[in-house]
Amino acid sequence: MASGAHRVLLLLSALASGEPGLSSPARCRLEDGSCPLHDMELDSSTLVVPGGQSRCIFSNTASEYAFQVIPGDADKLLIFFQGGGACFNDASTQGAAPCLSHVVEQPLVGIFDRTNAANPYRKHTVVHINYCSGDLHIGNVVRWYLDGAGQRVEQRGFPNALSAIKWTRRNMAGRLASLVIAGSSTGALGAQLWAATLLRSFSHQSAAVISDSALGIFPEHSQGPLLAGFGLCKSGLLDDSAALQRLCRSQQLTMQDIFHQLAAEYPHVALPVITSQQDAMQIKIYNAVCMANMMTERDSAAEWESKLIATLESYNKHPGFVLYLMSGNSDYFLPVKELFTTDLRGKHGLPSYGLKLVQWLESLPVFAGQSISSECSACAPVLASKTFTAPTARLQQESLVAVQPRDLPKESKDDVELLPSIHVEPPSLEYPWWSYLYYAALLVTAALLSLGAAQEWCHRSSFQSDAHHESSQDILGGHPCCRVTSKRTPALAEVYKLPCKGARRWWLGQQASAGCRTACSQGVKVHHPLANGGGEHQGVHDEHRQHLNLDLVGDLVTCIRASTIDSEALMKEVTEEEMTEFFIYAGCPGNWRG
């Protein structure tokens, strides 16, 4: 996930390629005036600093939050949510955090290119909601853990996005011919989460919600706590749906629930999805969430693809859903210069194959009576044959969404009149339930380390007196200062407690020792503190290590499945993704005894 964030950073900054739009951007502050759209230079980028509660995730970040405006036609609006990873717990926020933590200006490439005639959105006024909060643009929480400056981490993606939307409402209050809501990577999830509110907030003739390279495919049971932890339930974004609100408060809400509700509520709005069949970044994000939640589940490209297809098929039942599905593992298409060369074989699919992505986008949004069809290189007929036709009998009359009022510091009366009443309440400090497990785990770890020291002392004092009388069978499992756990061998559960110089200790009988050896012969590793021993038993140790695949692990005899986890490969993967400070225990999860 972290490598994905750095990759996004490189894509956005485009420093190596010297893309236009990066030199000395204009900047204005809402605190100094209204920063009116008509004062900004046409087709040029301006950074608007809203002040107030807006901020990036870390207190020691040099840059202050700003969103980006590119003026264009007054009746065409593109609201784009920037991507850039996510930071969702203590472990994922420390070290090389897998989310953008400072404002990165979007270069004028891809759908922001104002000079390329092939860009169907080159005339749109663009409000680019920059991203440096690591919270899918929905966060409004003060975390219980600290940043590098010793201050509690704050995630304010919701106030950040709200400030941009309020400015847009003030400056584009008329009816829009074209409203496009889009996002790439984690920004696509932000677009989906904000879409219903935005569709109600802007009167429009035709609209589309474009999701690029993110469908919210995460490990089971991980999405609900993540979304609730960001503060989504209290944001007001879900207040129009009692069902979604219940799911959110019970920590069972998923991005699939969000999409299904949006599609059901707006059947006349096109909801296109752009993705690769084996999107490398989405797979890394999936596996990083597994690691951050200490799950042993890992998805290969093929396994993730099967989940992708299942998700797409569930979306396909909605009238507005259409799909551009590419082969390969490319990702992140809309805000990069490769948009104009991307086809159904991805960014680098040569020779050219099928309808180019930029040509497909020309039909979005879909105006009354017009159509757009799904495109894919190799997918099920039910997906490939999908077509959406915009209805001709209705032009949507949008009304402002009524959301439960909340206090927003420094909010003026004009803001309330021009924007749906989405307000922010300064949150109390968050102490999620899993934080108590975290500290409990630290206490247990300290206790085990203390126990290990006591066992080592007991072991040495006992072994010195009994060393000449122990057999190789005793060395493999019969020593009084040993402890055995196993998932496969019931005999190992028969243990007896005996005193050891005033302390309690575990005695593993000969039956358990034999059971452990039997288990090892069936493909289970045995770990024993004497496996690397020396002296007159060295030959015995080497012989049994070679036969039974023994390894040294502290003062425990641990029988685990050899195939349970590849810790070396896993740690290599952690390094590659720059995920740090995880407690990864390679054992038999959920089956420890004794």
XYZ file of C-alpha atoms in Angstrom:
594
model
C 0.000 0.000 0.000
C 2.794 2.342 0.818
C 4.488 1.760 -2.523
C 1.132 2.562 -4.095
C 1.075 5.894 -2.258
C 4.571 6.809 -3.409
C 3.683 5.700 -6.897
C 0.639 7.958 -6.851
C 2.808 10.781 -5.571
C 5.146 10.368 -8.522
C 2.261 10.223 -10.946
C 0.693 13.358 -9.540
C 3.803 15.455 -9.253
C 5.142 14.430 -12.680
C 8.436 15.989 -11.691
C 10.495 13.798 -13.923
C 8.553 14.587 -17.064
C 8.240 18.335 -16.545
C 4.518 18.378 -17.212
C 2.766 21.752 -17.582
C 0.876 23.246 -14.704
C 3.574 22.848 -12.048
C 5.333 26.195 -12.187
C 4.381 28.931 -9.708
C 0.653 28.207 -9.364
C -1.593 31.097 -8.436
C -2.819 30.994 -4.853
C -5.530 32.743 -2.886
C -6.857 32.499 0.667
C -10.534 32.494 1.544
C -9.660 34.323 4.749
C -8.393 37.272 2.677
C -11.421 37.422 0.398
C -13.886 35.294 -1.501
C -11.411 34.026 -4.172
C -14.089 34.466 -6.891
C -13.959 32.211 -9.926
C -14.251 35.133 -12.348
C -10.957 36.579 -11.059
C -9.025 33.412 -11.918
C -7.190 32.955 -15.196
C -9.036 30.763 -17.695
C -7.557 27.269 -18.175
C -4.886 27.889 -15.526
C -4.558 26.340 -12.099
C -5.227 28.240 -8.877
C -4.781 26.846 -5.373
C -7.471 27.980 -2.936
C -6.551 27.838 0.768
C -9.799 27.551 2.775
C -8.328 27.746 6.293
C -10.620 26.893 9.197
C -10.610 23.219 10.125
C -8.980 22.144 6.867
C -5.578 20.504 7.280
C -3.368 17.589 6.297
C -3.013 14.474 8.433
C 0.199 15.373 10.303
C 0.737 18.485 12.431
C 4.348 18.778 11.274
C 3.423 18.891 7.567
C 4.800 22.105 6.083
C 2.070 22.620 3.479
C -1.407 23.809 4.458
C -4.461 22.335 2.820
C -5.634 23.769 -0.504
C -7.928 22.643 -3.290
C -7.305 23.348 -6.939
C -9.477 25.227 -9.451
C -9.140 25.339 -13.249
C -11.718 27.762 -14.712
C -13.675 26.759 -17.819
C -17.257 26.963 -19.074
C -19.794 28.148 -16.508
C -22.291 25.346 -17.271
C -19.841 22.437 -17.206
C -18.373 21.181 -13.933
C -15.889 18.411 -13.183
C -15.413 17.647 -9.476
C -12.424 15.355 -9.080
C -11.321 13.586 -5.882
C -7.566 13.049 -5.803
C -6.191 9.649 -4.813
C -3.248 8.840 -2.600
C -3.612 5.832 -0.298
C -5.093 5.586 3.179
C -3.886 5.700 6.796
C -6.398 3.938 8.987
C -4.726 2.823 12.223
C -1.627 3.343 14.330
C 0.532 0.876 12.413
C -0.394 2.216 8.970
C 0.239 5.824 10.058
C 3.770 5.361 11.394
C 7.034 5.331 9.482
C 6.613 5.542 5.706
C 2.874 6.193 5.910
C 0.947 4.735 2.944
C -0.972 7.946 2.258
C -0.220 11.403 0.906
C 0.480 13.718 3.833
C 0.955 17.031 2.019
C -0.782 18.857 -0.816
C 0.397 17.803 -4.274
C -0.797 19.960 -7.157
C -2.361 18.042 -10.029
C -0.471 18.717 -13.279
C -2.522 19.630 -16.341
C -2.412 16.201 -17.966
C -4.999 13.525 -18.711
C -8.545 14.804 -18.188
C -7.042 18.096 -16.953
C -5.206 18.754 -20.226
C -6.603 22.002 -21.641
C -4.766 21.827 -24.973
C -5.444 18.292 -26.213
C -8.532 18.266 -28.438
C -9.097 14.587 -27.607
C -9.879 15.451 -23.975
C -13.695 15.486 -23.649
C -13.475 17.614 -20.469
C -11.065 20.309 -21.625
C -13.860 22.949 -21.471
C -15.158 21.969 -18.028
C -14.519 24.072 -14.961
C -12.494 21.777 -12.714
C -12.628 21.683 -8.930
C -9.859 19.297 -7.938
C -10.241 18.228 -4.297
C -6.662 17.638 -3.231
C -5.939 14.853 -0.771
C -3.560 14.806 2.184
C -5.724 13.382 4.985
C -5.474 9.625 4.301
C -9.192 9.071 5.002
C -10.987 8.638 1.638
C -12.114 12.311 1.851
C -14.592 11.494 4.661
C -12.569 11.759 7.878
C -13.306 14.096 10.750
C -11.570 12.444 13.699
C -8.811 12.986 16.220
C -6.944 9.709 16.615
C -5.620 8.301 19.861
C -2.107 7.818 18.428
C 0.523 10.480 17.775
C 2.315 11.861 14.741
C 6.028 12.573 14.431
C 5.665 15.863 16.307
C 4.035 14.180 19.297
C 0.556 15.508 18.473
C -2.552 13.384 18.029
C -3.167 12.482 14.402
C -6.091 14.394 12.890
C -7.872 13.286 9.724
C -9.982 16.094 8.259
C -10.801 14.933 4.748
C -14.482 15.754 5.251
C -13.959 19.445 6.166
C -11.376 19.667 3.365
C -13.805 18.402 0.737
C -16.681 20.403 2.204
C -14.708 23.644 1.900
C -14.186 22.991 -1.821
C -17.854 22.111 -2.374
C -19.065 25.216 -0.548
C -16.804 27.417 -2.659
C -18.091 25.721 -5.809
C -21.718 26.283 -4.813
C -21.055 29.975 -4.332
C -19.341 30.327 -7.702
C -21.400 27.958 -9.888
C -24.953 28.356 -8.637
C -26.696 28.073 -12.026
C -28.070 24.988 -13.730
C -25.329 22.809 -15.222
C -25.498 21.191 -18.630
C -22.823 18.686 -17.574
C -21.881 17.505 -14.083
C -19.057 14.963 -13.837
C -18.006 13.552 -10.454
C -14.840 11.461 -10.685
C -11.876 10.119 -8.765
C -8.906 7.812 -9.204
C -7.653 5.120 -6.817
C -8.780 6.003 -3.268
C -10.206 9.194 -4.762
C -12.723 7.030 -6.635
C -13.994 5.777 -3.282
C -14.306 9.386 -2.139
C -16.299 10.186 -5.280
C -18.699 7.314 -4.573
C -19.133 8.378 -0.942
C -19.852 12.019 -1.858
C -21.791 11.377 -5.089
C -25.349 11.307 -3.715
C -24.844 14.590 -1.855
C -23.272 16.264 -4.895
C -25.978 15.081 -7.283
C -28.554 16.731 -5.018
C -26.492 19.845 -4.433
C -26.037 20.934 -8.059
C -28.915 21.401 -10.470
C -27.924 19.638 -13.683
C -29.169 18.349 -17.001
C -26.859 15.347 -17.272
C -24.436 13.740 -14.841
C -21.957 10.891 -14.455
C -20.011 9.423 -11.524
C -16.755 7.919 -12.845
C -14.791 5.472 -10.664
C -11.211 4.920 -11.836
C -9.188 2.026 -10.394
C -11.029 1.455 -7.103
C -14.057 -0.687 -6.318
C -13.627 -1.049 -2.577
C -12.608 -4.711 -2.660
C -11.184 -5.259 0.825
C -10.846 -8.251 3.169
C -14.070 -9.442 4.733
C -15.181 -7.532 7.852
C -12.530 -4.816 7.381
C -14.572 -2.117 5.615
C -17.151 -1.439 8.312
C -14.678 -0.553 11.084
C -12.565 1.453 8.617
C -15.459 3.635 7.392
C -16.905 4.110 10.872
C -13.446 4.869 12.237
C -13.056 7.770 9.806
C -16.258 9.303 11.174
C -18.538 8.578 8.208
C -21.539 7.721 10.404
C -21.572 11.221 11.936
C -20.698 13.163 8.781
C -24.239 13.544 7.469
C -23.379 11.920 4.137
C -25.571 8.921 4.981
C -28.439 10.700 6.692
C -30.778 10.264 3.704
C -30.523 6.480 3.977
C -31.604 4.896 7.244
C -30.389 1.505 5.998
C -26.854 2.749 5.283
C -26.778 4.614 8.575
C -27.689 1.441 10.490
C -24.991 -0.518 8.679
C -22.446 2.195 9.397
C -23.198 2.366 13.108
C -22.993 -1.427 13.382
C -19.643 -1.333 11.511
C -20.979 -3.539 8.711
C -21.113 -0.945 5.913
C -19.161 -1.662 2.714
C -18.355 0.343 -0.395
C -20.525 -2.129 -2.284
C -23.484 -1.034 -0.137
C -22.692 2.594 -1.012
C -22.564 1.847 -4.744
C -25.767 -0.217 -4.753
C -27.653 2.530 -2.907
C -26.338 5.219 -5.275
C -27.273 3.190 -8.359
C -30.750 2.423 -7.036
C -31.401 6.045 -6.091
C -30.125 7.490 -9.403
C -31.019 5.021 -12.185
C -30.893 7.861 -14.754
C -27.242 8.731 -13.937
C -24.364 6.895 -15.621
C -22.059 5.123 -13.141
C -19.048 4.025 -15.219
C -16.243 1.953 -13.710
C -12.717 1.859 -15.173
C -10.395 -0.914 -13.999
C -7.881 -3.571 -14.995
C -8.567 -7.257 -14.483
C -5.528 -7.640 -12.225
C -4.967 -4.092 -10.946
C -1.607 -4.297 -9.159
C -2.267 -1.358 -6.846
C -5.699 -2.561 -5.742
C -4.217 -5.981 -4.973
C -1.431 -4.397 -2.895
C -3.979 -2.313 -1.004
C -6.033 -5.441 -0.318
C -3.024 -7.323 1.052
C -1.797 -4.303 3.034
C -5.163 -4.081 4.810
C -4.767 -7.788 5.625
C -1.368 -7.122 7.180
C -2.493 -4.036 9.077
C -5.323 -6.044 10.624
C -2.988 -9.001 11.316
C -4.866 -11.298 8.940
C -3.094 -14.242 7.316
C -5.218 -13.968 4.177
C -3.299 -12.954 1.047
C -4.708 -12.599 -2.444
C -2.911 -13.499 -5.638
C -3.776 -11.674 -8.838
C -6.052 -14.523 -9.919
C -7.871 -14.635 -6.567
C -8.401 -10.886 -6.526
C -9.650 -10.986 -10.127
C -12.367 -13.475 -9.178
C -13.575 -11.085 -6.454
C -13.457 -8.220 -8.943
C -15.632 -10.066 -11.461
C -18.128 -11.019 -8.748
C -18.379 -7.361 -7.692
C -18.805 -6.156 -11.285
C -21.520 -8.719 -11.957
C -23.423 -7.524 -8.884
C -23.165 -3.910 -10.130
C -24.227 -4.895 -13.634
C -27.867 -5.314 -12.599
C -28.207 -1.532 -12.203
C -29.300 0.433 -15.303
C -26.649 3.152 -14.988
C -23.664 0.848 -14.555
C -21.241 0.529 -17.473
C -17.720 -0.842 -17.537
C -14.372 -0.280 -19.232
C -12.386 -3.404 -18.285
C -8.789 -3.796 -19.435
C -6.527 -6.811 -19.409
C -3.265 -6.656 -17.469
C -2.419 -4.922 -14.187
C -2.293 -1.216 -15.089
C -4.006 1.337 -12.876
C -4.726 5.054 -12.462
C -5.829 6.309 -15.877
C -7.761 9.594 -15.726
C -5.205 12.076 -14.277
C -2.138 10.956 -16.271
C -0.867 11.619 -19.780
C -1.252 7.921 -20.715
C -5.026 8.484 -20.784
C -4.799 9.268 -24.496
C -3.038 6.001 -25.391
C -4.861 3.614 -23.026
C -6.959 0.924 -24.691
C -8.403 -2.441 -23.687
C -4.871 -3.807 -23.250
C -3.988 -1.118 -20.719
C -1.597 1.808 -20.796
C 1.048 -0.036 -22.752
C -1.034 -2.431 -24.826
C 0.677 -2.542 -28.202
C -0.507 -2.859 -30.859
C -3.643 -0.814 -30.230
C -6.706 -2.894 -29.442
C -10.363 -1.913 -29.210
C -11.938 1.431 -28.409
C -9.541 3.787 -26.638
C -10.502 4.876 -23.139
C -10.527 8.570 -24.048
C -12.921 7.834 -26.929
C -15.204 5.922 -24.571
C -15.237 8.893 -22.187
C -16.593 11.150 -24.948
C -20.051 9.688 -24.228
C -19.949 10.731 -20.557
C -22.091 12.173 -19.201
C -24.832 10.570 -21.293
C -27.331 13.144 -22.530
C -31.030 12.427 -23.038
C -31.619 9.774 -25.689
C -27.926 8.913 -26.067
C -26.207 5.673 -25.038
C -22.936 4.183 -23.849
C -21.951 0.501 -23.811
C -19.505 -1.475 -21.707
C -16.143 -2.341 -23.234
C -13.885 -5.208 -22.190
C -11.150 -7.302 -23.791
C -12.195 -10.673 -22.383
C -15.142 -10.835 -20.031
C -18.451 -12.614 -19.597
C -21.084 -11.793 -22.244
C -23.394 -10.437 -19.561
C -20.825 -7.708 -18.825
C -19.755 -7.049 -22.404
C -23.312 -6.596 -23.670
C -24.383 -3.914 -21.160
C -25.708 -0.594 -22.561
C -27.031 2.446 -20.706
C -29.410 4.850 -22.442
C -30.284 8.127 -20.747
C -34.055 8.660 -20.422
C -35.673 11.260 -22.666
C -38.861 11.846 -20.706
C -37.313 13.610 -17.754
C -34.817 16.298 -16.949
C -33.877 15.924 -13.323
C -34.999 18.832 -11.143
C -32.472 18.775 -8.348
C -33.237 20.018 -4.863
C -30.828 20.758 -2.074
C -30.227 17.810 0.188
C -31.342 18.242 3.787
C -28.755 16.813 6.132
C -28.850 16.954 9.898
C -27.343 20.321 10.936
C -24.009 20.385 12.713
C -21.866 23.296 13.828
C -19.039 24.280 11.510
C -16.607 26.840 12.949
C -16.638 30.191 11.105
C -19.542 29.158 8.892
C -21.539 32.151 7.631
C -25.245 32.485 6.939
C -24.547 32.659 3.213
C -22.903 29.248 3.330
C -26.027 27.679 4.786
C -28.214 29.235 2.101
C -26.044 28.126 -0.793
C -25.068 24.616 0.276
C -26.846 21.648 1.815
C -26.654 21.837 5.578
C -23.696 19.505 5.944
C -21.912 20.711 9.031
C -19.055 19.411 11.106
C -18.961 18.895 14.831
C -15.491 19.038 16.404
C -15.131 15.396 17.410
C -14.111 14.034 20.745
C -10.943 11.997 20.956
C -11.385 8.570 19.444
C -10.524 5.499 21.470
C -11.642 2.555 19.300
C -12.218 -0.822 20.887
C -9.223 -2.352 19.165
C -6.897 0.135 20.879
C -7.546 -1.712 24.137
C -6.558 -4.970 22.447
C -3.374 -3.252 21.289
C -2.359 -2.327 24.818
C -3.495 -5.714 26.113
C -1.226 -7.355 23.536
C 1.701 -5.245 24.772
C 1.052 -6.332 28.358
C 0.761 -9.981 27.331
C 3.985 -9.689 25.327
C 5.786 -8.234 28.344
C 4.426 -11.024 30.526
C 5.556 -13.685 28.062
C 9.032 -12.160 27.885
C 9.231 -12.249 31.674
C 7.983 -15.840 31.679
C 10.552 -16.715 29.034
C 13.348 -15.353 31.231
C 12.084 -17.408 34.172
C 11.814 -20.501 31.998
C 15.362 -19.969 30.716
C 16.671 -19.792 34.285
C 14.657 -22.885 35.243
C 15.753 -24.687 32.102
C 19.448 -24.045 32.678
C 19.373 -25.027 36.332
C 17.542 -28.250 35.533
C 19.455 -29.133 32.413
C 22.849 -28.761 34.009
C 22.011 -31.473 36.570
C 20.195 -33.759 34.155
C 22.228 -33.238 30.980
C 24.128 -36.522 31.200
C 20.955 -38.521 31.755
C 18.733 -37.065 29.010
C 18.146 -39.059 25.874
C 17.595 -37.639 22.424
C 13.884 -38.320 22.967
C 13.932 -36.079 26.071
C 15.668 -33.359 24.098
C 12.885 -33.416 21.515
C 10.080 -32.767 23.930
C 10.439 -34.116 27.458
C 12.211 -31.333 29.269
C 10.279 -29.788 32.198
C 10.724 -26.201 30.944
C 8.985 -26.760 27.620
C 5.605 -25.818 26.237
C 3.880 -27.330 23.239
C 1.022 -26.091 21.092
C -0.426 -27.730 18.036
C -3.453 -27.678 15.807
C -3.146 -31.226 14.498
C -1.959 -33.454 17.349
C -4.402 -34.023 20.264
C -1.726 -35.869 22.240
C 0.133 -32.610 22.701
C -2.692 -31.279 24.876
C -1.802 -33.745 27.662
C 0.484 -31.634 29.783
C 1.190 -31.661 33.494
C 2.056 -28.769 35.791
C 4.964 -29.308 38.201
C 6.769 -26.866 40.501
C 10.143 -25.537 39.448
C 11.896 -23.782 42.317
C 8.775 -21.905 43.395
C 7.406 -21.226 39.892
C 4.812 -23.045 37.790
C 6.042 -24.802 34.667
C 4.851 -27.169 31.970
C 5.869 -30.799 31.782
C 5.479 -32.528 28.444
C 5.358 -36.314 28.826
C 6.831 -38.897 26.529
C 3.476 -39.425 24.799
C 3.366 -35.745 23.816
C 6.946 -35.887 22.607
C 6.105 -38.855 20.415
C 2.996 -37.071 19.193
C 5.012 -34.044 18.236
C 7.450 -36.194 16.274
C 4.526 -37.880 14.541
C 3.054 -34.505 13.673
C 6.371 -33.373 12.254
C 6.543 -36.450 10.053
C 3.157 -35.358 8.675
C 4.457 -31.982 7.590
C 4.471 -30.012 10.859
C 7.533 -28.104 12.037
C 8.839 -28.600 15.575
C 10.648 -25.752 17.342
C 12.669 -26.445 20.472
C 15.118 -24.280 22.437
C 17.645 -27.112 22.492
C 17.583 -27.632 18.754
C 20.695 -25.500 18.371
C 22.366 -26.870 21.483
C 25.969 -27.890 21.829
C 28.263 -30.084 23.827
C 27.948 -33.849 23.778
C 24.444 -33.602 22.367
C 25.421 -31.598 19.263
C 25.339 -34.642 17.000
C 21.944 -35.663 18.314
C 20.653 -32.132 17.779
C 21.911 -31.960 14.199
C 20.497 -35.376 13.375
C 17.047 -34.560 14.650
C 17.074 -31.045 13.142
C 17.828 -32.533 9.750
C 15.152 -35.238 10.095
C 12.398 -33.165 11.693
C 13.182 -29.688 10.389
C 13.780 -28.126 13.812
C 14.255 -24.391 14.312
C 15.062 -22.266 17.341
C 12.213 -20.124 18.680
C 12.788 -18.772 22.200
C 11.950 -21.190 25.000
C 8.919 -22.809 23.407
C 8.443 -26.128 21.699
C 5.973 -25.071 19.022
C 4.378 -27.406 16.515
C 2.970 -25.439 13.615
C 1.907 -26.224 10.097
C 4.830 -25.742 7.756
C 2.474 -24.265 5.169
C 0.692 -21.868 7.523
C 2.727 -18.833 6.533
C 5.960 -17.967 4.787
C 7.317 -15.387 7.211
C 10.381 -14.575 5.113
C 8.302 -13.866 2.017
C 5.780 -11.956 4.088
C 8.399 -9.708 5.635
C 9.840 -9.120 2.179
C 6.407 -8.032 1.016
C 6.071 -5.716 4.006
C 9.355 -4.071 3.095
C 8.335 -3.651 -0.513
C 5.107 -1.929 0.512
C 6.840 0.139 3.195
C 4.391 -1.018 5.857
C 6.175 -0.766 9.193
C 5.666 -1.601 12.841
C 3.348 -4.559 12.381
C 3.281 -7.419 14.861
C 3.267 -10.467 12.597
C 3.350 -13.810 14.390
C 3.868 -16.806 12.117
C 2.072 -19.596 13.903
C -1.284 -21.370 14.075
C -3.703 -18.398 14.508
C -6.589 -19.023 16.838
C -5.309 -22.411 18.005
C -2.843 -21.624 20.806
C -3.215 -23.638 23.992
C -1.451 -24.090 27.287
